[in-house]
Amino acid sequence: MDDQDVSANPRGSFRQFLEHLSGAGKAIGVLTSGGDAQGMNAAVRAVVRMGIYVGAKVYFIYEGYQGMVDGGSNIVEADWESVSSILQVGGTIIGSARCKAFRSREGRLQAARNLVQLGITNLCVIGGDGSLTGANIFRKEWSGLLEELAQNGQINKEEVEKYSYLNVVGMVGSIDNDFCGTDMTIGTDSALHRIIEVIDAIMTTAQRYLALVSALACGADWVFLPESPPEEGWQENMCVKLSENRARKKRLNIIIVAEGAIDTQNKPITSEQIKELVVTQLGYDTRVTILGHVQRGGTPSAFDRILASRMGVEAVVALLQATPETPACVVSLSGNQAVRLPLVKCVQMTQDVQKAMDERRFKDAVQLRGRSFENNLNTYKRLAIKMPDTQIPKSNCNVGVINVGAPAAGMNAAVRAAVRVGIADGHKMFAVYDGFEGFAKGQIKEIGWGDVGGWTGQGGSILGTKRTLPGKYLTEIAGQMRTHSINALLIIGGFEAYLGLLELSAAREKHEEFCVPMVMVPATVSNNVPGSDFSIGADTALNTITDTCDRIKQSASGTKRRVFIIETMGGYCGYLANMGGLAAGADAAYIFEEPFDIRDLQANVEHLTEKMKTTIQRGLVLRNESCSENYTTDFIYQLYSEEGKGVFDCRKNVLGHMQQGGAPSPFDRNFGTKMSARAMQWITTKLKESQGKGRRFVSDDSICVLGISKRNLVFRPVAELKKETDFEHRIPKEQWWLKLRPLMKILAKYKASFEVSDSEELEHVHHRGHEEPAAI
């Protein structure tokens, strides 16, 4: 927790880091444009604080391009406190407005004059493709605009020379996630939260990506998308499916209609049209709910806060590293990495999608939307629509599905996906109840398509899950696999599942029943499974922590200065404490992976005391439950209480098992669905490869962990992962999120170096391959 920490910066010391990214003498303007989106304030906060941190002046440009054209009080220098307490605020504090004037050269001329007057030659634009296109036009015209201003006598030649080029970096803030080049746009995850809350409560929605992903997340019966119009005769097909669902005792049907939905003749499909069809043809009681701007409201999710913070810091770095030859770029998310992409190319690809739809080239439109969208669409179709039994090729294989470890939100979505994909591939699916203990006792039952209906949004583990390892039950489990002819096994769980997989692997020599394909999908709130950057359930826990921190801080509004000490779960893994601290705007987060001592604690108290003496009213400190044997939550609480006397008082809160409960977040529902579906595809491939060659699998690559690593979905043999595991502390030896740790410190006003993107160069825009996932 040393405020001079430089350990995370491979480029050298803190002084060298500042020299590398010196912003001295530079001015950055930040604006939000287009429709507002949750998380925009987090991006603004990151730009302001990172800009100030490296010595630049940062200016708010209020009301988007309109404020840039109007100038005056619409362009105001920001200070550190200007962005305090805005992380949890929806919308954008600097406003967003449409600007007709900026579309004309005359308007852009006026905007250029206003920026030159303040020395602003670096623009950070947070908005959609229209906003970013406008920024790029402005950048291209910049030198000509300055020449014209000089000819008109509005600026002098020295100013033309001094401010000769304009740097532009964009961040996509849009709930629609319809911008090519990034896996997720700021605001999308929060909008999905609003949609899923409504769907869970009523048990329909707008926008293309939102409609598709929310359909995946809630297990909708039918979804209408502009990019994928229903085939001719859809009315009858939909009614048949709804009737079949009612026959299976499903009393609630969910139909999602995206804004702009059309049929193959480009005729609109509306929610009222669907209602009339269902009422007329089936006589079902039908209700229409139009979400509208509800999707834009509310507090931003943990994902959006972290995404926006990462993108904001990266945007400032990109601006400071830009040269006159550097093209305008967009800071994007690729898998789990921040990357920079050429703005013009991204905008062109985004426009190509609309052009393909206008020309009724719907297959092209789906492909142009990217591999993530296409995979989501295909996955939804496989999970939502059961093929007639006569059309499903029988594999004569039995696949077992089991949950192991502590409950994690999203486990049920993963089981549902596994069961339905397995059945679609022709397998018989068997549910194993109560973990390895239930496996040994024969608590195994065939599970059908309809049995997992409605599982997606349910928390916990419907199958039941225990921490028991298989080691002492190996003979019994082998016997049950023989009895039920289990040809492959999918394990969904946490570190115990990983240990269990290792034990089953070691037992292959003694029990040939274990010589079958086995794959594990990580599911644990602790996010401590080797081989994957993310685990199912961690996002839900992170949102619980973030929401709780928001409420705790709000409880102190209007009172004297107060610091809250919050203990999070995670065992020895500090993921929840670190990322929760980043999402909630914490002043410090104590974790096992970064050792600290009494001097660090004292330095943090002094740092917070100084901040409290000036302006801030509330402080937040997170502590991972196992970060230190001696520096307990009570100890830290007492230390802060004693040292803060006369300046602030303290409160403590242990969040406990509430982090494991509740309905899964949209991220966990979709991540669980897609990971499990991919795991089943791997199992099917392995089983097909073995046909006619015997069914004995002994190679390392037949017993794997499926994880996301940077930009890729990867199957890693457990034998290979052993050397990357700290078994004593039940964590991976290397953890990607530690690179983000300095970001929290910087935004809390500590001195800390920070490595941002893995590459300072612009990357090419390309469509993702089959193995490359989107973050959601």
XYZ file of N, CA and C in Angstrom, residues 72-294:
669
model
N -17.315 29.988 -23.520
C -17.587 30.712 -22.272
C -17.653 29.791 -21.067
N -18.749 29.898 -20.319
C -18.908 29.116 -19.089
C -19.154 27.637 -19.358
N -19.266 27.269 -20.618
C -19.470 25.863 -20.967
C -18.163 25.074 -20.992
N -17.033 25.775 -20.946
C -15.726 25.102 -20.912
C -15.008 25.568 -19.654
N -14.907 24.664 -18.680
C -14.424 25.034 -17.348
C -13.339 24.062 -16.906
N -12.266 24.610 -16.331
C -11.203 23.739 -15.841
C -11.706 22.925 -14.650
N -11.381 21.645 -14.649
C -11.802 20.739 -13.574
C -10.658 20.548 -12.594
N -10.995 20.334 -11.329
C -9.973 19.973 -10.353
C -10.304 18.590 -9.789
N -9.462 18.113 -8.891
C -9.605 16.755 -8.363
C -10.977 16.532 -7.743
N -11.447 17.521 -6.995
C -12.711 17.366 -6.268
C -13.927 17.526 -7.174
N -13.723 18.046 -8.388
C -14.857 18.214 -9.319
C -15.540 16.896 -9.628
N -14.794 15.801 -9.496
C -15.340 14.502 -9.868
C -15.487 13.573 -8.665
N -15.495 14.152 -7.461
C -15.720 13.337 -6.271
C -17.175 12.890 -6.209
N -17.401 11.693 -5.716
C -18.743 11.150 -5.461
C -19.621 11.077 -6.704
N -19.027 10.823 -7.869
C -19.849 10.709 -9.086
C -19.832 9.295 -9.659
N -19.012 8.394 -9.087
C -18.929 7.037 -9.629
C -20.292 6.365 -9.711
N -21.096 6.542 -8.669
C -22.369 5.834 -8.586
C -23.523 6.593 -9.227
N -23.246 7.762 -9.795
C -24.302 8.601 -10.370
C -24.534 8.209 -11.829
N -25.779 7.968 -12.195
C -26.112 7.638 -13.575
C -26.023 8.852 -14.477
N -26.117 8.624 -15.777
C -26.081 9.733 -16.724
C -24.699 10.351 -16.805
N -24.647 11.667 -17.038
C -23.374 12.379 -17.127
C -23.498 13.738 -16.467
N -22.596 14.063 -15.553
C -22.688 15.328 -14.806
C -22.339 16.524 -15.675
N -21.670 16.300 -16.824
C -21.317 17.436 -17.676
C -22.300 17.600 -18.835
N -23.343 16.790 -18.841
C -24.414 16.979 -19.798
C -24.069 16.498 -21.198
N -25.117 16.272 -21.957
C -24.977 15.811 -23.335
C -26.124 16.404 -24.140
N -25.813 16.964 -25.298
C -26.862 17.591 -26.112
C -26.552 17.417 -27.595
N -27.595 17.340 -28.391
C -27.400 17.306 -29.844
C -27.038 18.718 -30.309
N -26.174 18.813 -31.295
C -25.713 20.127 -31.733
C -25.732 20.229 -33.258
N -26.720 20.934 -33.764
C -26.829 21.134 -35.205
C -25.704 22.028 -35.712
N -25.308 23.000 -34.882
C -24.297 23.972 -35.309
C -22.961 23.307 -35.609
N -22.604 22.277 -34.831
C -21.299 21.640 -35.006
C -21.218 20.871 -36.322
N -22.364 20.589 -36.915
C -22.365 19.873 -38.192
C -21.938 20.774 -39.340
N -21.938 22.078 -39.114
C -21.521 23.024 -40.144
C -20.084 23.469 -39.883
N -19.412 23.874 -40.927
C -18.026 24.346 -40.770
C -17.993 25.604 -39.909
N -18.995 26.438 -40.050
C -19.045 27.665 -39.247
C -19.075 27.338 -37.751
N -19.864 26.309 -37.389
C -19.924 25.915 -35.989
C -18.608 25.342 -35.509
N -17.966 24.535 -36.347
C -16.679 23.946 -35.964
C -15.597 25.017 -35.871
N -15.718 26.070 -36.697
C -14.784 27.200 -36.633
C -14.878 27.887 -35.274
N -16.111 28.089 -34.816
C -16.318 28.718 -33.510
C -15.795 27.823 -32.386
N -16.015 26.512 -32.526
C -15.529 25.572 -31.517
C -14.008 25.595 -31.443
N -13.354 25.638 -32.597
C -11.891 25.687 -32.625
C -11.370 26.937 -31.938
N -12.018 28.050 -32.168
C -11.602 29.309 -31.530
C -11.706 29.202 -30.012
N -12.800 28.604 -29.539
C -12.980 28.466 -28.087
C -11.924 27.566 -27.471
N -11.539 26.510 -28.181
C -10.528 25.600 -27.646
C -9.147 26.253 -27.645
N -8.813 26.953 -28.728
C -7.501 27.604 -28.820
C -7.333 28.644 -27.723
N -8.387 29.349 -27.411
C -8.314 30.362 -26.353
C -7.863 29.776 -25.026
N -8.154 28.499 -24.804
C -7.775 27.833 -23.558
C -6.601 26.875 -23.751
N -6.071 26.822 -24.955
C -4.923 25.957 -25.224
C -5.253 24.485 -25.279
N -6.519 24.155 -25.540
C -6.943 22.743 -25.567
C -6.678 22.159 -26.950
N -5.753 21.207 -27.010
C -5.468 20.535 -28.281
C -5.580 19.020 -28.144
N -6.198 18.586 -27.073
C -6.427 17.160 -26.848
C -7.880 16.964 -26.449
N -8.591 16.150 -27.214
C -10.008 15.931 -26.948
C -10.269 14.477 -26.593
N -10.988 14.277 -25.508
C -11.474 12.948 -25.154
C -12.991 12.985 -25.308
N -13.486 12.240 -26.285
C -14.910 12.261 -26.626
C -15.547 10.943 -26.201
N -16.567 11.032 -25.352
C -17.277 9.852 -24.869
C -18.674 9.884 -25.480
N -18.945 8.982 -26.418
C -20.237 8.984 -27.087
C -20.347 7.841 -28.077
N -21.336 7.937 -28.964
C -21.566 6.903 -29.963
C -20.834 7.180 -31.260
N -21.186 6.432 -32.314
C -20.439 6.563 -33.570
C -20.625 7.933 -34.205
N -21.808 8.529 -34.055
C -22.027 9.863 -34.605
C -21.140 10.904 -33.942
N -21.028 10.821 -32.627
C -20.188 11.753 -31.871
C -18.722 11.596 -32.250
N -18.283 10.346 -32.397
C -16.888 10.090 -32.724
C -16.572 10.483 -34.167
N -17.541 10.303 -35.055
C -17.356 10.735 -36.447
C -17.167 12.245 -36.507
N -17.996 12.971 -35.751
C -17.879 14.426 -35.696
C -16.522 14.869 -35.185
N -15.999 14.151 -34.188
C -14.689 14.490 -33.634
C -13.592 14.279 -34.664
N -13.711 13.233 -35.461
C -12.682 12.955 -36.463
C -12.701 13.994 -37.591
N -13.892 14.416 -38.000
C -14.004 15.480 -39.004
C -13.348 16.756 -38.475
N -13.622 17.067 -37.229
C -13.064 18.256 -36.565
C -11.539 18.183 -36.573
N -11.005 17.002 -36.266
C -9.550 16.824 -36.222
C -8.935 17.027 -37.604
N -9.586 16.460 -38.635
C -9.049 16.595 -39.995
C -9.047 18.050 -40.463
N -10.062 18.798 -40.051
C -10.191 20.194 -40.489
C -9.372 21.158 -39.644
N -8.806 20.680 -38.565
C -8.236 21.561 -37.526
C -7.260 22.599 -38.088
N -6.266 22.155 -38.829
C -5.266 23.112 -39.322
C -5.899 24.164 -40.232
N -6.842 23.730 -41.068
C -7.537 24.685 -41.935
C -8.395 25.660 -41.145
N -9.017 25.182 -40.077
C -9.822 26.054 -39.226
C -8.956 27.115 -38.566
N -7.769 26.689 -38.100
C -6.866 27.655 -37.456
C -6.366 28.700 -38.443
N -6.074 28.265 -39.664
C -5.644 29.226 -40.693
C -6.736 30.251 -40.965
N -7.973 29.785 -41.030
C -9.098 30.699 -41.275
C -9.294 31.661 -40.112
N -9.144 31.144 -38.888
C -9.265 32.009 -37.712
C -8.179 33.080 -37.713
N -6.973 32.723 -38.158
C -5.865 33.686 -38.230
C -6.144 34.744 -39.296
N -6.674 34.302 -40.442
C -7.006 35.240 -41.516
C -8.083 36.223 -41.069
N -8.985 35.748 -40.199
C -10.060 36.620 -39.701
C -9.609 37.487 -38.536
N -8.368 37.302 -38.117
C -7.842 38.103 -37.007
C -8.309 37.640 -35.638
N -8.866 36.433 -35.549
C -9.383 35.955 -34.265
C -8.306 35.261 -33.426
N -7.248 34.771 -34.082
C -6.080 34.262 -33.368
C -4.854 34.724 -34.147
N -3.683 34.688 -33.484
C -2.471 35.132 -34.168
C -1.674 33.959 -34.727
N -0.624 34.267 -35.502
C 0.153 33.222 -36.158
C 0.886 32.333 -35.160
N 1.289 32.943 -34.018
C 1.967 32.155 -32.992
C 1.035 31.062 -32.449
N -0.221 31.413 -32.296
C -1.188 30.426 -31.809
C -1.431 29.332 -32.848
N -1.433 29.731 -34.122
C -1.592 28.728 -35.188
C -0.462 27.715 -35.112
N 0.750 28.208 -34.892
C 1.917 27.319 -34.827
C 1.919 26.494 -33.545
N 1.593 27.142 -32.429
C 1.643 26.463 -31.121
C 0.598 25.365 -31.007
N -0.586 25.613 -31.561
C -1.686 24.651 -31.447
C -1.995 24.007 -32.800
N -0.951 23.635 -33.509
C -1.091 23.258 -34.915
C -1.827 21.953 -35.168
N -1.919 21.068 -34.188
C -2.647 19.816 -34.431
C -3.500 19.435 -33.234
N -4.554 18.715 -33.542
C -5.526 18.295 -32.527
C -5.487 16.777 -32.392
N -5.336 16.294 -31.167
C -5.392 14.854 -30.892
C -6.798 14.482 -30.427
N -7.290 13.374 -30.927
C -8.630 12.915 -30.548
C -8.576 11.449 -30.140
N -9.127 11.154 -28.976
C -9.297 9.771 -28.533
C -10.753 9.598 -28.114
N -11.365 8.539 -28.581
C -12.769 8.292 -28.270
C -12.957 7.128 -27.323
N -14.021 7.198 -26.561
C -14.522 6.058 -25.793
C -15.983 5.903 -26.156
N -16.420 4.681 -26.376
C -17.805 4.490 -26.803
C -18.702 4.363 -25.579
N -19.522 5.369 -25.385
C -20.526 5.356 -24.327
C -21.883 5.210 -24.963
N -22.448 4.021 -24.884
C -23.730 3.737 -25.544
C -24.302 2.465 -24.961
N -25.580 2.491 -24.597
C -26.183 1.286 -24.033
C -26.426 0.226 -25.099
N -26.350 0.601 -26.386
C -26.737 -0.321 -27.458
C -25.665 -1.355 -27.799
N -24.407 -1.069 -27.458
C -23.288 -1.954 -27.814
C -23.287 -2.292 -29.300
N -23.547 -1.268 -30.132
C -23.639 -1.496 -31.578
C -22.465 -0.883 -32.330
N -21.342 -0.676 -31.630
C -20.167 -0.064 -32.247
C -19.146 -1.148 -32.540
N -18.748 -1.266 -33.798
C -17.798 -2.310 -34.192
C -16.399 -1.970 -33.676
N -15.715 -2.969 -33.152
C -14.347 -2.777 -32.688
C -14.177 -2.963 -31.196
N -15.269 -2.942 -30.452
C -15.168 -3.160 -29.011
C -16.177 -4.224 -28.593
N -15.777 -5.060 -27.647
C -16.678 -6.106 -27.175
C -17.807 -5.532 -26.331
N -17.494 -4.485 -25.567
C -18.509 -3.877 -24.703
C -18.363 -2.372 -24.720
N -19.479 -1.665 -24.804
C -19.472 -0.212 -24.693
C -19.909 0.184 -23.293
N -19.449 1.344 -22.862
C -19.793 1.842 -21.531
C -21.298 2.046 -21.441
N -21.933 1.414 -20.494
C -23.370 1.560 -20.285
C -24.175 0.323 -20.622
N -23.617 -0.566 -21.459
C -24.369 -1.748 -21.886
C -24.689 -2.669 -20.723
N -23.684 -2.955 -19.908
C -23.902 -3.885 -18.795
C -24.949 -3.340 -17.826
N -24.911 -2.037 -17.557
C -25.899 -1.431 -16.655
C -27.301 -1.500 -17.244
N -27.413 -1.268 -18.561
C -28.715 -1.359 -19.216
C -29.257 -2.782 -19.119
N -28.378 -3.765 -19.266
C -28.799 -5.156 -19.115
C -29.299 -5.425 -17.697
N -28.658 -4.808 -16.712
C -29.130 -4.944 -15.329
C -30.569 -4.455 -15.200
N -30.855 -3.277 -15.804
C -32.221 -2.735 -15.715
C -33.213 -3.672 -16.395
N -32.836 -4.174 -17.580
C -33.732 -5.046 -18.335
C -34.025 -6.329 -17.575
N -32.972 -6.959 -17.070
C -33.139 -8.228 -16.366
C -33.930 -8.041 -15.078
N -33.736 -6.906 -14.411
C -34.532 -6.628 -13.205
C -36.019 -6.597 -13.540
N -36.349 -5.940 -14.667
C -37.753 -5.851 -15.062
C -38.280 -7.222 -15.480
N -37.501 -7.941 -16.290
C -37.958 -9.255 -16.752
C -38.101 -10.218 -15.570
N -37.153 -10.158 -14.647
C -37.256 -11.011 -13.460
C -38.500 -10.658 -12.648
N -38.843 -9.377 -12.627
C -39.985 -8.930 -11.822
C -41.317 -9.320 -12.466
N -41.435 -9.250 -13.783
C -42.701 -9.563 -14.445
C -42.692 -10.961 -15.012
N -41.521 -11.473 -14.936
C -41.123 -12.752 -15.516
C -41.623 -12.941 -16.870
N -40.553 -7.300 -22.217
C -40.100 -7.225 -23.507
C -39.093 -6.123 -23.424
N -38.358 -5.866 -24.397
C -37.253 -4.952 -24.274
C -36.805 -4.440 -25.626
N -35.888 -3.428 -25.664
C -35.499 -2.787 -26.925
C -34.004 -2.861 -27.151
N -33.623 -2.456 -28.378
C -32.240 -2.418 -28.813
C -31.692 -3.799 -29.113
N -30.870 -3.845 -30.155
C -30.513 -5.130 -30.758
C -29.668 -5.996 -29.836
N -28.476 -5.490 -29.467
C -27.606 -6.299 -28.599
C -28.308 -6.566 -27.275
N -28.958 -5.545 -26.740
C -29.642 -5.693 -25.454
C -30.719 -6.766 -25.549
N -31.472 -6.745 -26.635
C -32.532 -7.735 -26.793
C -31.965 -9.141 -26.854
N -30.898 -9.318 -27.625
C -30.321 -10.645 -27.792
C -29.727 -11.160 -26.490
N -28.907 -10.334 -25.836
C -28.226 -10.804 -24.627
C -29.201 -10.977 -23.468
N -30.208 -10.094 -23.376
C -31.203 -10.284 -22.318
C -32.048 -11.525 -22.591
N -32.263 -11.858 -23.880
C -32.964 -13.100 -24.205
C -32.166 -14.305 -23.733
N -30.836 -14.247 -23.922
C -29.973 -15.306 -23.409
C -30.043 -15.357 -21.888
N -30.015 -14.176 -21.267
C -29.926 -14.099 -19.805
C -31.192 -14.536 -19.096
N -32.348 -14.370 -19.730
C -33.597 -14.726 -19.049
C -34.262 -15.961 -19.644
N -33.662 -16.546 -20.701
C -34.251 -17.734 -21.301
C -35.552 -17.439 -22.014
N -35.578 -16.344 -22.786
C -36.808 -15.938 -23.476
C -37.250 -17.001 -24.482
N -38.570 -17.039 -24.724
C -39.129 -18.018 -25.660
C -38.936 -17.615 -27.115
N -38.899 -16.306 -27.380
C -38.777 -15.817 -28.762
C -38.168 -14.429 -28.717
N -37.328 -14.123 -29.686
C -36.737 -12.787 -29.750
C -36.748 -12.317 -31.199
N -37.107 -11.042 -31.402
C -37.136 -10.430 -32.733
C -36.015 -9.397 -32.818
N -35.119 -9.564 -33.810
C -33.967 -8.689 -33.974
C -33.935 -8.114 -35.385
N -33.504 -6.860 -35.559
C -33.409 -6.289 -36.910
C -32.438 -7.050 -37.805
N -31.309 -7.522 -37.211
C -30.296 -8.191 -38.019
C -30.673 -9.613 -38.409
N -31.645 -10.186 -37.724
C -32.011 -11.574 -37.986
C -33.529 -11.721 -38.033
N -34.158 -11.238 -39.098
C -35.619 -11.317 -39.193
C -36.093 -12.766 -39.176
N -37.266 -13.012 -38.633
C -37.783 -14.390 -38.598
C -38.121 -14.873 -40.005
N -38.034 -16.173 -40.196
C -38.331 -16.751 -41.504
C -39.825 -16.640 -41.803
N -40.140 -16.794 -43.089
C -41.548 -16.763 -43.508
C -42.348 -17.788 -42.691
N -43.551 -17.398 -42.307
C -44.377 -18.289 -41.498
C -44.034 -18.256 -40.017
N -43.317 -17.209 -39.586
C -42.907 -17.117 -38.183
C -44.093 -17.042 -37.235
N -45.177 -16.435 -37.709
C -46.344 -16.297 -36.828
C -46.841 -17.663 -36.354
N -46.963 -18.591 -37.308
C -47.434 -19.925 -36.955
C -46.400 -20.666 -36.100
N -45.140 -20.538 -36.485
C -44.082 -21.226 -35.734
C -44.007 -20.747 -34.286
N -44.133 -19.451 -34.095
C -44.087 -18.911 -32.744
C -45.266 -19.414 -31.909
N -46.453 -19.396 -32.505
C -47.643 -19.855 -31.776
C -47.538 -21.341 -31.422
N -46.976 -22.127 -32.331
C -46.789 -23.562 -32.052
C -45.853 -23.736 -30.865
N -44.768 -22.968 -30.853
C -43.804 -23.102 -29.755
C -44.428 -22.691 -28.425
N -45.164 -21.595 -28.432
C -45.816 -21.148 -27.199
C -46.808 -22.196 -26.707
N -47.540 -22.808 -27.633
C -48.495 -23.858 -27.262
C -47.784 -25.058 -26.650
N -46.646 -25.445 -27.246
C -45.884 -26.569 -26.707
C -45.387 -26.263 -25.292
N -44.961 -25.023 -25.075
C -44.495 -24.645 -23.745
C -45.626 -24.724 -22.717
N -46.810 -24.278 -23.118
C -47.957 -24.367 -22.203
C -48.285 -25.819 -21.903
N -48.159 -26.675 -22.910
C -48.433 -28.103 -22.714
C -47.464 -28.715 -21.712
N -46.236 -28.112 -21.627
C -45.260 -28.602 -20.651
C -45.397 -27.888 -19.317
N -46.551 -27.258 -19.101
C -46.871 -26.579 -17.837
C -46.071 -25.297 -17.615
N -45.525 -24.738 -18.684
C -44.859 -23.447 -18.548
C -45.909 -22.361 -18.686
N -46.220 -21.714 -17.581
C -47.349 -20.772 -17.565
C -46.950 -19.370 -18.009
N -45.657 -19.099 -18.039
C -45.207 -17.763 -18.405
C -44.341 -17.833 -19.652
N -44.672 -17.041 -20.654
C -43.866 -16.956 -21.865
C -43.308 -15.546 -22.005
N -42.041 -15.452 -22.401
C -41.394 -14.150 -22.588
C -41.017 -13.979 -24.044
N -41.518 -12.918 -24.654
C -41.181 -12.575 -26.040
C -40.496 -11.212 -26.013
N -39.317 -11.121 -26.615
C -38.549 -9.878 -26.607
C -38.526 -9.292 -28.011
N -38.906 -8.031 -28.103
C -38.951 -7.331 -29.386
C -37.951 -6.180 -29.352
N -36.903 -6.282 -30.153
C -35.910 -5.215 -30.215
C -36.468 -4.020 -30.974
N -36.021 -2.839 -30.599
C -36.377 -1.632 -31.336
C -35.886 -1.787 -32.775
N -36.751 -1.543 -33.745
C -36.364 -1.660 -35.146
C -36.522 -3.046 -35.719
N -37.173 -3.952 -34.965
C -37.359 -5.322 -35.463
C -38.178 -5.297 -36.752
N -37.777 -6.161 -37.716
C -38.439 -6.209 -39.014
C -38.562 -7.658 -39.468
N -39.426 -7.864 -40.492
C -39.480 -9.185 -41.108
C -38.585 -9.183 -42.350
N -38.588 -10.268 -43.104
C -37.690 -10.379 -44.254
C -38.028 -9.414 -45.379
N -39.216 -8.807 -45.319
C -39.623 -7.817 -46.318
C -39.405 -6.388 -45.826
N -38.645 -6.259 -44.717
C -38.365 -4.950 -44.100
C -39.596 -4.279 -43.505
N -40.642 -5.062 -43.236
C -41.827 -4.503 -42.587
C -41.643 -4.569 -41.077
N -42.017 -3.502 -40.354
C -41.799 -3.472 -38.908
C -42.584 -4.567 -38.173
N -41.971 -5.083 -37.125
C -42.643 -5.990 -36.191
C -42.700 -5.273 -34.848
N -43.896 -5.043 -34.355
C -44.065 -4.281 -33.118
C -44.585 -5.173 -31.999
N -44.416 -4.693 -30.774
C -44.898 -5.449 -29.616
C -46.417 -5.559 -29.616
N -47.094 -4.518 -30.069
C -48.560 -4.559 -30.122
C -49.034 -5.574 -31.155
N -48.304 -5.666 -32.265
C -48.629 -6.650 -33.306
C -48.491 -8.071 -32.744
N -47.439 -8.305 -31.964
C -47.213 -9.624 -31.354
C -48.327 -9.937 -30.362
N -48.695 -8.937 -29.575
C -49.757 -9.149 -28.582
C -51.057 -9.557 -29.272
N -51.414 -8.823 -30.335
C -52.663 -9.115 -31.050
C -52.641 -10.534 -31.618
N -51.483 -10.948 -32.143
C -51.346 -12.285 -32.712
C -51.557 -13.358 -31.639
N -50.901 -13.188 -30.498
C -50.987 -14.188 -29.424
C -52.406 -14.270 -28.869
N -53.028 -13.100 -28.685
C -54.390 -13.081 -28.145
C -55.372 -13.710 -29.129
N -55.240 -13.348 -30.406
C -56.162 -13.842 -31.436
C -56.003 -15.340 -31.688
N -54.745 -15.777 -31.849
C -54.493 -17.164 -32.225
C -54.564 -18.135 -31.050
N -54.112 -17.684 -29.878
C -53.995 -18.604 -28.743
C -54.926 -18.282 -27.585
N -55.403 -17.042 -27.555
C -56.291 -16.654 -26.475
C -55.583 -16.482 -25.145
N -54.247 -16.317 -25.158
C -53.491 -16.155 -23.908
C -53.608 -14.717 -23.397
N -53.682 -14.594 -22.086
C -53.636 -13.275 -21.460
C -52.253 -12.686 -21.717
N -52.178 -11.522 -22.353
C -50.897 -10.982 -22.815
C -50.722 -9.538 -22.359
N -49.518 -9.211 -21.906
C -49.192 -7.854 -21.468
C -47.974 -7.356 -22.239
N -47.951 -6.064 -22.539
C -46.814 -5.439 -23.211
C -46.129 -4.485 -22.242
N -44.828 -4.638 -22.093
C -44.037 -3.709 -21.292
C -42.964 -3.101 -22.180
N -42.990 -1.784 -22.326
C -41.983 -1.078 -23.125
C -41.028 -0.397 -22.148
N -39.766 -0.808 -22.190
C -38.815 -0.317 -21.189
C -38.380 1.119 -21.445
N -38.185 1.469 -22.716
C -37.803 2.846 -23.032
C -36.568 3.307 -22.278
N -36.655 4.531 -21.716
C -35.486 5.143 -21.084
C -35.163 4.559 -19.710
N -35.989 3.618 -19.248
C -35.632 2.904 -18.010
C -34.246 2.270 -18.166
